[in-house]
CSV table of C-alpha atoms and ligand atoms in Angstrom, one decimal:
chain,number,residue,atom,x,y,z
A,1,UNK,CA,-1.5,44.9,-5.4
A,2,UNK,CA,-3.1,41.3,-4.9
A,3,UNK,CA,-0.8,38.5,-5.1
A,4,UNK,CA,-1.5,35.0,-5.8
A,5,UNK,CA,-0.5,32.0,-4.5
A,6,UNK,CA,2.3,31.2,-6.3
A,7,UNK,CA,1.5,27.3,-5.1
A,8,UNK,CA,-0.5,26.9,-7.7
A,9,UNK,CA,2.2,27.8,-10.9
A,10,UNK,CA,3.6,24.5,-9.6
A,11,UNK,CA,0.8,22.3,-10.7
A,12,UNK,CA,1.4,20.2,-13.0
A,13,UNK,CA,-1.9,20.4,-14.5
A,14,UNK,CA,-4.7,19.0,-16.4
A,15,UNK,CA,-2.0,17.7,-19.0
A,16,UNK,CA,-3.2,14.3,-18.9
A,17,UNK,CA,-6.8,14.4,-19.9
A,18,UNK,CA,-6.4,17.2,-22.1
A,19,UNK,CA,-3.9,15.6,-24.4
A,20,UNK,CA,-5.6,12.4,-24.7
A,21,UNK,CA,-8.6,14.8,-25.8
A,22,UNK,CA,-6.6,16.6,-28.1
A,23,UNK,CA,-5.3,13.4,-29.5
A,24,UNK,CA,-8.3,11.8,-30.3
A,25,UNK,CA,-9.9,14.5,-31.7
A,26,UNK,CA,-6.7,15.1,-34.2
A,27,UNK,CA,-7.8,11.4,-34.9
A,28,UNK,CA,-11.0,12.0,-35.2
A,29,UNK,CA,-10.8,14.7,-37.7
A,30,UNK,CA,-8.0,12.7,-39.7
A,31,UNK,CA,-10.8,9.2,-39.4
A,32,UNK,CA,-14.4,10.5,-39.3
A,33,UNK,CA,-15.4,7.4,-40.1
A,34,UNK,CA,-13.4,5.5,-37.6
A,35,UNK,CA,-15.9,4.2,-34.1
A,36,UNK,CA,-14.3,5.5,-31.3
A,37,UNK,CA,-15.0,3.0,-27.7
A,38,UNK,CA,-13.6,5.2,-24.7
A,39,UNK,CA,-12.4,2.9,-21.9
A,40,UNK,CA,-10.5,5.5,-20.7
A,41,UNK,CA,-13.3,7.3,-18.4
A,42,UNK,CA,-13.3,7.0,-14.8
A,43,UNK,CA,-17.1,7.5,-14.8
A,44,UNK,CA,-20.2,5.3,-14.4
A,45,UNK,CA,-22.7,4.7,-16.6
A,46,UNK,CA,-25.1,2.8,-15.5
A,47,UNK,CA,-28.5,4.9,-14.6
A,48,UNK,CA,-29.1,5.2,-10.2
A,49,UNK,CA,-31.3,2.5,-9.0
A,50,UNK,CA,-34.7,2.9,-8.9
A,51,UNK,CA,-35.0,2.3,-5.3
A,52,UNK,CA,-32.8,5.6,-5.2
A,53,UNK,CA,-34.8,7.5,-7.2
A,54,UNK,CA,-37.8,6.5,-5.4
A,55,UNK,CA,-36.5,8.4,-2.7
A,56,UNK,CA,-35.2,11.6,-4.4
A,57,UNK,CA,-38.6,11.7,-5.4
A,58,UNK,CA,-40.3,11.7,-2.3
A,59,UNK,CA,-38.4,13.7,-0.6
A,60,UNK,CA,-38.6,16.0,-3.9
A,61,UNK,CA,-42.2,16.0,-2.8
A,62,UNK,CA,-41.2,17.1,0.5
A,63,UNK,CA,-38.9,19.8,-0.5
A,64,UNK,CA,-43.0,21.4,-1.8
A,65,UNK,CA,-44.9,21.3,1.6
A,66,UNK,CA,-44.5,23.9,4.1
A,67,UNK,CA,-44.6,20.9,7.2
A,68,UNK,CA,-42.1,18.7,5.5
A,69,UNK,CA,-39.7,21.6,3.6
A,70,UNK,CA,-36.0,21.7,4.8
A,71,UNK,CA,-33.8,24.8,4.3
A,72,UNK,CA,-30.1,24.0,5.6
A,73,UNK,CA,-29.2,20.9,7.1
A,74,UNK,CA,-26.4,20.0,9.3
A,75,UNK,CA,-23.6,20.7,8.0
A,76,UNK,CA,-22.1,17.3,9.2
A,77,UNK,CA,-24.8,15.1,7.3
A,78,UNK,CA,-28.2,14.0,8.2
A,79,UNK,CA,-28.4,11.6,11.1
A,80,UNK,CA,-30.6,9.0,9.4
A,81,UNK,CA,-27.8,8.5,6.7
A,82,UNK,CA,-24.8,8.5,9.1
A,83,UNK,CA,-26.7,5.8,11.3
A,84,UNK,CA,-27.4,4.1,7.6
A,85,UNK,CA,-23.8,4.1,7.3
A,86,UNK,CA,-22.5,3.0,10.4
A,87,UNK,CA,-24.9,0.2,10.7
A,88,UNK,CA,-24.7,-1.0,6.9
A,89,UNK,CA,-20.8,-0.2,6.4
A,90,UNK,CA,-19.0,-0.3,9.5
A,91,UNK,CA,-21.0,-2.6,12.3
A,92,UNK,CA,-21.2,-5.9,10.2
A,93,UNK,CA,-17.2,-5.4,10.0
A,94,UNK,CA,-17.3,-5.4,13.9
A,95,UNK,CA,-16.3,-1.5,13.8
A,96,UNK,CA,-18.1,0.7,16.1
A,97,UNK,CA,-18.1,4.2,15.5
A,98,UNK,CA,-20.6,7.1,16.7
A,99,UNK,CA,-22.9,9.3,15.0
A,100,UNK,CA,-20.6,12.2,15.5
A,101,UNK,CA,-17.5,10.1,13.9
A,102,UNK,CA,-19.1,10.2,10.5
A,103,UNK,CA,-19.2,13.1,8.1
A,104,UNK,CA,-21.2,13.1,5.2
A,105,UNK,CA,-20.1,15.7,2.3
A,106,UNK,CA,-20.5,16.4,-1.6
A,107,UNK,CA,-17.4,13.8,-2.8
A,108,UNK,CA,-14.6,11.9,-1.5
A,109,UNK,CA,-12.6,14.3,-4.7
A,110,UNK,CA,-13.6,17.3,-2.0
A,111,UNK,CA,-12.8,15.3,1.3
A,112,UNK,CA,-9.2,13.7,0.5
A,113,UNK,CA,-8.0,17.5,-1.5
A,114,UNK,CA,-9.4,19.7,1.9
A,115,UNK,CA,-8.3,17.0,4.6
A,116,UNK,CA,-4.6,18.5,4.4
A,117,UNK,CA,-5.9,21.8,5.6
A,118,UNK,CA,-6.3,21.0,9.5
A,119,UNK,CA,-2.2,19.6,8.7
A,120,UNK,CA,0.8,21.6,9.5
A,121,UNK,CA,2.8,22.6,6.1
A,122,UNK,CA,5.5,21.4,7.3
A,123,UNK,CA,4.4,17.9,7.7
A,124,UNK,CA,5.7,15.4,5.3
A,125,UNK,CA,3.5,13.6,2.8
A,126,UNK,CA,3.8,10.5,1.1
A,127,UNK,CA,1.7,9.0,-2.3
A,128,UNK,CA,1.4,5.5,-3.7
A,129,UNK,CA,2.8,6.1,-7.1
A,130,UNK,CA,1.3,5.7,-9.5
A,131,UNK,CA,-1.6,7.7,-7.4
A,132,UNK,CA,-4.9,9.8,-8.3
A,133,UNK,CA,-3.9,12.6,-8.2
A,134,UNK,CA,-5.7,14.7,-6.0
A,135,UNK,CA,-3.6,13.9,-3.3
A,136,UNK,CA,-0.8,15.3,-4.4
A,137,UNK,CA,-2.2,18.4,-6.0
A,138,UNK,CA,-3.5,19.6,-3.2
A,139,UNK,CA,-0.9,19.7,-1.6
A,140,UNK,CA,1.4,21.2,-3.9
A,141,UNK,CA,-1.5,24.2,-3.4
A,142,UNK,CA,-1.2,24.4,-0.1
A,143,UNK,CA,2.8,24.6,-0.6
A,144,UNK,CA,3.9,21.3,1.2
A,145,UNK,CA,6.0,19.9,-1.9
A,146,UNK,CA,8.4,22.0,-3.1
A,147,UNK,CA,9.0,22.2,-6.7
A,148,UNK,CA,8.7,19.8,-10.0
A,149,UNK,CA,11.8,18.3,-11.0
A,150,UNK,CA,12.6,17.3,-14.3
A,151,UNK,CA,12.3,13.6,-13.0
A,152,UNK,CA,8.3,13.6,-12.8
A,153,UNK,CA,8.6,14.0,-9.1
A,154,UNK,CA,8.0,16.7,-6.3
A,155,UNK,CA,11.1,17.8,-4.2
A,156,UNK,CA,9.3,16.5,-0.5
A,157,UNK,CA,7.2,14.4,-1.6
A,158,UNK,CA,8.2,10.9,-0.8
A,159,UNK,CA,6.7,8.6,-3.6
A,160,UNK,CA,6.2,4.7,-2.6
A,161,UNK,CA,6.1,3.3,-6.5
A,162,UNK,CA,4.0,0.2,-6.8
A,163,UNK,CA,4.8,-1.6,-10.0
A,164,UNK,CA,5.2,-5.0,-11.3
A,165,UNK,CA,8.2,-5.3,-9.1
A,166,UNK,CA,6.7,-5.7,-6.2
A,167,UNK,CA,3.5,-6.4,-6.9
A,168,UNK,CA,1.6,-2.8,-6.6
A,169,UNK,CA,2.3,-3.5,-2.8
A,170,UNK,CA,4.2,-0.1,-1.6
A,171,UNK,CA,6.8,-0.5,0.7
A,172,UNK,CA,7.2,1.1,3.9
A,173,UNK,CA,9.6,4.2,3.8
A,174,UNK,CA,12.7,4.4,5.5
A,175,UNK,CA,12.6,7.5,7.1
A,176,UNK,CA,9.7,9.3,8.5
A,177,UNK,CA,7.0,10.4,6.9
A,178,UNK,CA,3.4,12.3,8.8
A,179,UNK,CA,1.1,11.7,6.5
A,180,UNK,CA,0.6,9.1,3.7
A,181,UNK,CA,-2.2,8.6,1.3
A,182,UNK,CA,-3.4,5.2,0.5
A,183,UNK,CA,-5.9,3.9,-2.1
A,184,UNK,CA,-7.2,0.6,-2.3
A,185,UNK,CA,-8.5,-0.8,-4.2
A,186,UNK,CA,-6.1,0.8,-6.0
A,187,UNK,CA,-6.9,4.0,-8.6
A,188,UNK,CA,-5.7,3.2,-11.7
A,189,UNK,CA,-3.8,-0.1,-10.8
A,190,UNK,CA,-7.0,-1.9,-9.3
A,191,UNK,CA,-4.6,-3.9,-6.8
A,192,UNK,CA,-5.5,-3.9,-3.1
A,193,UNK,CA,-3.8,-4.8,-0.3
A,194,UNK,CA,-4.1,-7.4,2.5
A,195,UNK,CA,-5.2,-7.4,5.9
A,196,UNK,CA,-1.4,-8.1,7.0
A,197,UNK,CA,0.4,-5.4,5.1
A,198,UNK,CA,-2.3,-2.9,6.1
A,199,UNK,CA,-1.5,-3.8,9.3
A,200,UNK,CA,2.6,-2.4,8.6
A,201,UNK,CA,1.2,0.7,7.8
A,202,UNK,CA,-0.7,0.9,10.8
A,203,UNK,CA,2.1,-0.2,12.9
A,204,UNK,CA,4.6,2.4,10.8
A,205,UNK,CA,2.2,5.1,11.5
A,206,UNK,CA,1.6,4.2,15.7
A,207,UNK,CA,5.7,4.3,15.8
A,208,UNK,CA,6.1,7.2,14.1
A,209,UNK,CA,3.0,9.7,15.3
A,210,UNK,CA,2.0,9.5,11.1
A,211,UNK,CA,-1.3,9.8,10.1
A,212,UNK,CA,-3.0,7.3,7.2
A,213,UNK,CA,-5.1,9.0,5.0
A,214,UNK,CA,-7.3,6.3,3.4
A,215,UNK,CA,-9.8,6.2,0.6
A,216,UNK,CA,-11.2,3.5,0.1
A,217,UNK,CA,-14.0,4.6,-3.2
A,218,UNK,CA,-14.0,1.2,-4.9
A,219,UNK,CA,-14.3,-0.9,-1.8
A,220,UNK,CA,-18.0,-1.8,-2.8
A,221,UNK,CA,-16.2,-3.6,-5.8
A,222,UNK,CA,-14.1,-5.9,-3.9
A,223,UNK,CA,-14.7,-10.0,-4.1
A,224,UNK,CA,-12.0,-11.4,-2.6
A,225,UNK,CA,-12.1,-12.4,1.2
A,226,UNK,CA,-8.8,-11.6,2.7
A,227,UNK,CA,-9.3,-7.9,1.1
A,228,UNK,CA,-10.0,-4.8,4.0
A,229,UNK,CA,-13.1,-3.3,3.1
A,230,UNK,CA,-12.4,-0.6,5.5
A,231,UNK,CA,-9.0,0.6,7.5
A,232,UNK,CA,-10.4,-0.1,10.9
A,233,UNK,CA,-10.5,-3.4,10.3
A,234,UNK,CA,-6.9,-3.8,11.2
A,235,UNK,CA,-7.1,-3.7,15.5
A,236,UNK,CA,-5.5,0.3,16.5
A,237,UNK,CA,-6.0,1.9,13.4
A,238,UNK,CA,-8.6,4.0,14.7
A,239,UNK,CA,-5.5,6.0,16.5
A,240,UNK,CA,-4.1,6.8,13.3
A,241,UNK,CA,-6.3,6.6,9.9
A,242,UNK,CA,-9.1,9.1,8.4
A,243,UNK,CA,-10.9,7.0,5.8
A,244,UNK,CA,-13.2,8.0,2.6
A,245,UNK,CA,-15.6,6.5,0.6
A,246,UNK,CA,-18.3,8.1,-1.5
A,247,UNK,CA,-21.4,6.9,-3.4
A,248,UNK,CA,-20.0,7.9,-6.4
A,249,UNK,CA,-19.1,4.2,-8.0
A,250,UNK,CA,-21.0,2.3,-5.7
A,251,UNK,CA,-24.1,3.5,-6.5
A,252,UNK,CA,-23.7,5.8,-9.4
A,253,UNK,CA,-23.5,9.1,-7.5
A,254,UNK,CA,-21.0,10.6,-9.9
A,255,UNK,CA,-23.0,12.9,-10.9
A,256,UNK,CA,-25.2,13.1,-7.6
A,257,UNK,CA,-22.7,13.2,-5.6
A,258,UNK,CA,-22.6,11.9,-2.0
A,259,UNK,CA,-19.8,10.6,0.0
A,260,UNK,CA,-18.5,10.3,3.4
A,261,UNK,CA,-15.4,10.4,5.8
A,262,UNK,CA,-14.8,9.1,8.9
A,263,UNK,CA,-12.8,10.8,11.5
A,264,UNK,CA,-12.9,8.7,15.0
A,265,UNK,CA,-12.2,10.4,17.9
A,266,UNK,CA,-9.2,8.8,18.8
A,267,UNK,CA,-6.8,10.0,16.2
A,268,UNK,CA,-4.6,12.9,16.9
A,269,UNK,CA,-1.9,15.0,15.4
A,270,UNK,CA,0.2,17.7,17.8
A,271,UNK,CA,0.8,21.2,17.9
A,272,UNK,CA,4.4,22.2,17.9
A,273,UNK,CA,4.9,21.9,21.7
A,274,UNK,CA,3.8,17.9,21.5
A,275,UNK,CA,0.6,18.4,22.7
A,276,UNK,CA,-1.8,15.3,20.8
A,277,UNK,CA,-4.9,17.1,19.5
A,278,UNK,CA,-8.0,15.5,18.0
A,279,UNK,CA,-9.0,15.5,14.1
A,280,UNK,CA,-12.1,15.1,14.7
A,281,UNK,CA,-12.7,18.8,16.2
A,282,UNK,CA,-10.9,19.9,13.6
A,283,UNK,CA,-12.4,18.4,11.0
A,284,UNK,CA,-16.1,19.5,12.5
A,285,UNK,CA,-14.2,23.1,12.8
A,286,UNK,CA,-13.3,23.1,8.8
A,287,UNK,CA,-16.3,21.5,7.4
A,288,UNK,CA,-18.8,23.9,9.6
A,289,UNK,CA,-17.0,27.0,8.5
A,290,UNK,CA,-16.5,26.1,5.1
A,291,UNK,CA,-19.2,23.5,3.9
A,292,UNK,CA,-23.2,23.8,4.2
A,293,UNK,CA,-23.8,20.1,3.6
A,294,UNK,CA,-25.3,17.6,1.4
A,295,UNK,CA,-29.2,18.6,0.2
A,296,UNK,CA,-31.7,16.6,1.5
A,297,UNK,CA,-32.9,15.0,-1.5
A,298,UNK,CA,-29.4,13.2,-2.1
A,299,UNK,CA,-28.9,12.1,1.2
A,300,UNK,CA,-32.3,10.4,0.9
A,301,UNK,CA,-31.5,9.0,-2.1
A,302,UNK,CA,-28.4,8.0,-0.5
A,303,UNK,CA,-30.0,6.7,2.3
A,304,UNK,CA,-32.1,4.3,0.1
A,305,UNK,CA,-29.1,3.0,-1.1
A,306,UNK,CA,-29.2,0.7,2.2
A,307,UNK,CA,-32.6,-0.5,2.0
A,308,UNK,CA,-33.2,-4.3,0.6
A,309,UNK,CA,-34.0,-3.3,-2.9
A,310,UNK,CA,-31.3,-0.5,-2.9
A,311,UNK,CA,-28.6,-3.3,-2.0
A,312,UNK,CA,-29.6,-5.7,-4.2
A,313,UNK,CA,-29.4,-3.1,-7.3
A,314,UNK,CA,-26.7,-1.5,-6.7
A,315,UNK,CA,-24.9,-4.9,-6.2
A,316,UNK,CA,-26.0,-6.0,-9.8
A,317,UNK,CA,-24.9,-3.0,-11.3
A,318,UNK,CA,-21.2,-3.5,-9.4
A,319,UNK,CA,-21.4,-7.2,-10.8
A,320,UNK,CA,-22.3,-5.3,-14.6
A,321,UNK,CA,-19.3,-3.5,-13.9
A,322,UNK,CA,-16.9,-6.5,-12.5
A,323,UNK,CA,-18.6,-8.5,-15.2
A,324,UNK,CA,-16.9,-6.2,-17.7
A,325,UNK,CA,-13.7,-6.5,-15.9
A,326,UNK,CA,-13.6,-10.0,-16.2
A,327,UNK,CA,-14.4,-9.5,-20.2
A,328,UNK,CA,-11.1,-7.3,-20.7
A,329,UNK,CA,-8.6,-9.2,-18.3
A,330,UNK,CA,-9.5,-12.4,-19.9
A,331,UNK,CA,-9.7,-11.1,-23.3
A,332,UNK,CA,-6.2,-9.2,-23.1
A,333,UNK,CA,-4.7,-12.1,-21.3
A,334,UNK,CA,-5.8,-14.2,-24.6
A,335,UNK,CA,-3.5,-11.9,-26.7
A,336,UNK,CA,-0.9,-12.1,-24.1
A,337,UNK,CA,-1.1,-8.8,-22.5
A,338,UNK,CA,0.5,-9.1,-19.0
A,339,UNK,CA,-2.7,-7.6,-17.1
A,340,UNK,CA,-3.3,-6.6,-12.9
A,341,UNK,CA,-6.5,-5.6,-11.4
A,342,UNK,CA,-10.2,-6.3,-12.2
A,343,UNK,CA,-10.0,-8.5,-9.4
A,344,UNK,CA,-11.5,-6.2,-6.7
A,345,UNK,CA,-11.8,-3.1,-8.9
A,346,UNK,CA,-13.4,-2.1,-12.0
A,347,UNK,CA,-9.7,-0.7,-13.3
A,348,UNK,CA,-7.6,-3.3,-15.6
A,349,UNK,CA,-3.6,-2.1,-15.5
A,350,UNK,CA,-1.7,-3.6,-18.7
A,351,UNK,CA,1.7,-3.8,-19.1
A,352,UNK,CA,2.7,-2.0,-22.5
A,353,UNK,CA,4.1,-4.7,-24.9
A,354,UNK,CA,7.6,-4.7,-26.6
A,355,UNK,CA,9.0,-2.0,-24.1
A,356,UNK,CA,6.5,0.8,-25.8
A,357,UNK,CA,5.9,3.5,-23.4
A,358,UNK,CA,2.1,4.6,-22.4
A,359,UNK,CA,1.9,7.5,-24.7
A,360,UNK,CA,3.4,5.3,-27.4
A,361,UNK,CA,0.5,2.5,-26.7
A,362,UNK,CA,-1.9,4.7,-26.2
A,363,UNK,CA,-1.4,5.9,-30.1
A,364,UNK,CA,-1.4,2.4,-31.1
A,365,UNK,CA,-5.0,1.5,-29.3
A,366,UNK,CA,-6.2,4.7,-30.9
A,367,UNK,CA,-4.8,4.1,-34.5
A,368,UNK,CA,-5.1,0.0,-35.1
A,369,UNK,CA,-8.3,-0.7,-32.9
A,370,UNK,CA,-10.2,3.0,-32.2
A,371,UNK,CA,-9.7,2.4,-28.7
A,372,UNK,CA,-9.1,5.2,-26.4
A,373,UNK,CA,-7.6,4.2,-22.4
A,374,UNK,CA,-5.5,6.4,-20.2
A,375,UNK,CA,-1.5,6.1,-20.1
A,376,UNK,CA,-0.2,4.9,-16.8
A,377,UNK,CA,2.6,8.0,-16.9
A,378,UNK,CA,-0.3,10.1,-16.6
A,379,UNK,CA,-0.6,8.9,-13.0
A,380,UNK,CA,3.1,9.4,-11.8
A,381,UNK,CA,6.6,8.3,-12.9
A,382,UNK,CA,6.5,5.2,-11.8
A,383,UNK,CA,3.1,4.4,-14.3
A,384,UNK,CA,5.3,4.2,-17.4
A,385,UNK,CA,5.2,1.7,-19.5
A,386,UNK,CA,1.4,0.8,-17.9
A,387,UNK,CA,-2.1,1.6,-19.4
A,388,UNK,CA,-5.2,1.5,-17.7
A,389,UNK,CA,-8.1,0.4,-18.8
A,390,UNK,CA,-12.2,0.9,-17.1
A,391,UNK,CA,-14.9,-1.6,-16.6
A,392,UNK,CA,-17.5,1.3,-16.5
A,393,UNK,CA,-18.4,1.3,-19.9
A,394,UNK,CA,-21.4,-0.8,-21.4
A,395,UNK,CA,-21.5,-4.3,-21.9
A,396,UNK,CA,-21.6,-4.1,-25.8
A,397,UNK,CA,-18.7,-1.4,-26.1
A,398,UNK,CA,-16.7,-3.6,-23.7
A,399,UNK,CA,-16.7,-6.6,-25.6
A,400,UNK,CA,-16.6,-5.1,-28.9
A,401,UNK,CA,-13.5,-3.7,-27.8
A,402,UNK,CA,-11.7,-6.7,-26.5
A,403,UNK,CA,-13.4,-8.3,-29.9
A,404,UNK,CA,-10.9,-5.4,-31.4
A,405,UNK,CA,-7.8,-6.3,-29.1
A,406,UNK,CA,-8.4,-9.8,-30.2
A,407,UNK,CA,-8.5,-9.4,-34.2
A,408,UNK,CA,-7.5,-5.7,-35.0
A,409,UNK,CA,-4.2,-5.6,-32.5
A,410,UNK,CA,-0.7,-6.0,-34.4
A,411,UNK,CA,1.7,-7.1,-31.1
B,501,PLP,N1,-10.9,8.7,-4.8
B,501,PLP,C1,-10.5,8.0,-5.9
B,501,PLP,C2,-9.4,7.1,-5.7
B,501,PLP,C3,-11.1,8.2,-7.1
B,501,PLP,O1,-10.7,7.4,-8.2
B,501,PLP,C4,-12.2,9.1,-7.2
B,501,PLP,C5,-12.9,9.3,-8.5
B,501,PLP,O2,-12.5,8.9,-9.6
B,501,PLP,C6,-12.6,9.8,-6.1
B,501,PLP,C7,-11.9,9.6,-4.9
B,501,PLP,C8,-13.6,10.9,-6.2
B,501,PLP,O3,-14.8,10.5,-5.7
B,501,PLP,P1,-16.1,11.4,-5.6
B,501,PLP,O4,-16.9,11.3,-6.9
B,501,PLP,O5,-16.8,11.0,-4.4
B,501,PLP,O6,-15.6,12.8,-5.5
């Protein structure tokens, strides 16, 4: 008889996006009429640039010559797009890192759900919550959670809420925790961090032998100047932090998909007799055995990313996107929404008015103003009572939908 891993029964599941679907399409079927605008998604919409596709096509062309054909590639990435990165992404920042330091792989979705593979299961884990929630259900897979209580939380999982409160800025736990997930720019409260409370989580993890796993996917969005682009800008956390970022919103590789993570050499976790052991190895170990890399033809396109032209396209398409942000934060703010984010992220996080809770907003949106968004509670207890909105939709739906919040909105 083959068993299964009863891990996965305790999954809370695709319950989120599959009642807002259900939802809307109840409305839908009760309104045909009625113009749906979905600021809900999470996905981009603007096309790749062209310098990218330049470069899928030519190496495309490649892929058809018998001298210039490429079966597998290394599985760690090609080394003309892990040099790209390091010298485009890292070195201007004053962090050095080495080819071998770099991995490039199919998403940061696949890199921050398989990291907790080369962990013990009996380390402890801890999530910014609200979180994306990946992190946590991949480990709930793996079996390092215990159960679902009837509170929204995971036995051993140690949530670090970031509300209103205390301005989206989680605070450091009080007992021990070995590793702990961190976002920012924040997914779905666009908030970020600064250079000086980075730095606690740093320190906290030095003291206490923890590991930082950090994804930082919407860093290409931030504007602000006292905002970490990258974890290794605070000095030491090399020992201690594993960090991700994909292509995916900074150049439209959602679809494409292209992303990297960056293990240096330094940090270590410990078998059970103490013994410090490198991630790195391990990491190599994992993604050699069970990943056969990126093709060539999205790394090159990847690659052109960094060129002149490729920076200067995607960099209007993120101000398109942060453009749009601005649109909904100042048009909510207008009607006296109390709003966070679309600062340094293309996600605006509203506070639901007169004490309604997200589900309860979300129907309101739907039914007064045919707008769709996602519930905060989707994203973890502590995301009651908070909506997020997305600045990846077009220009024209964007405004026509703050047009919407503006005259069709009864608060
Ligand atoms: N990390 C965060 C915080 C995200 O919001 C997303 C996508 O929505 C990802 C990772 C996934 O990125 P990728 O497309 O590279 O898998």
């Amino acid at each position: 008889m083959a068993f299964i891993n009863e891990n996965y029964l305790k999954l809370q599941g695709s319950y989120l996006f599959s009642e807002i679907a259900r939802r809307v399409n109840k409305f839908k079927e009760e309104n045909p009429d009625a113009k749906i605008i979905r600021l809900g998604i999470g996905d981009v919409t603007r096309p790749l640039a062209p310098a990218v596709i330049e470069a899928m096509h030519k190496a495309v062309d490649e892929m058809s010559k018998e001298e210039t054909f490429r079966g597998y590639g290394p599985e760690q990435g090609y080394s003309f797009l892990i040099n790209k990165v390091i010298e485009n992404d890292y070195l201007p920042r004053g962090i050095k890192l080495s080819e071998d330091e770099v991995f490039i792989s199919d998403g940061a979705k696949s890199d921050t759900g398989n990291i907790q593979e080369i962990f013990g299961l009996n380390n402890t884990i801890a999530v910014t919550d609200p979180v994306y929630p990946v992190y946590v259900d991949s480990n709930v897979m793996a079996g390092r959670t215990g159960v679902y209580t009837e509170s929204g939380h995971f036995e051993k999982i140690t949530y670090l809420p970031c509300t209103a409160d205390n301005n989206f800025i989680p605070e450091i736990p009080k007992h021990k925790v070995d590793m702990i997930y961190l976002c920012f720019p924040n997914n779905p409260t666009g908030m970020t961090l600064t250079k000086k409370e980075l730095k606690k989580w740093v320190d906290y993890a030095k003291e206490n032998k923890a590991i930082i796993l950090y994804d930082s996917a919407y860093e290409a969005f931030i504007q602000e100047d006292d905002v970490p682009h990258s974890i290794y800008e605070v000095e030491g956390a090399k020992e201690v932090a594993i960090e991700f970022r994909s292509f995916s919103k900074t150049a439209g590789f959602t679809g494409t998909r292209c992303a990297y993570t960056v293990v240096p050499k330094e940090v270590v976790a410990y078998t059970s007799s103490g013994e410090p052991h490198p991630l790195n190895k391990l990491w190599n170990r994992r993604q050699t055995t069970k990943f056969n890399g990126v093709p060539y033809i999205i790394q090159q396109g990847a690659a052109a990313v960094y060129t002149p032209e490729g920076q200067k396209q995607i960099k209007a398409t993120i101000d398109y996107y942060m453009t749009n942000a601005k649109i909904i934060k100042k048009g909510l703010e207008d009607v006296g929404l109390t709003v966070f984010g679309g600062v340094n992220a293309p996600y605006i996080w509203l506070k639901t008015p007169a004490g309604l809770s997200s589900w309860e907003f979300f129907d309101k949106l739907l039914k007064e103003i045919n707008v769709v968004g996602t519930p905060g509670s989707g994203f973890g207890p502590s995301g009651e009572g908070y909506f997020r909105l997305t600045a990846f939709g077009s220009r024209e739906n964007t405004e026509e939908a703050v047009e919407r919040f503006r005259k069709g909105l009864k608060l």
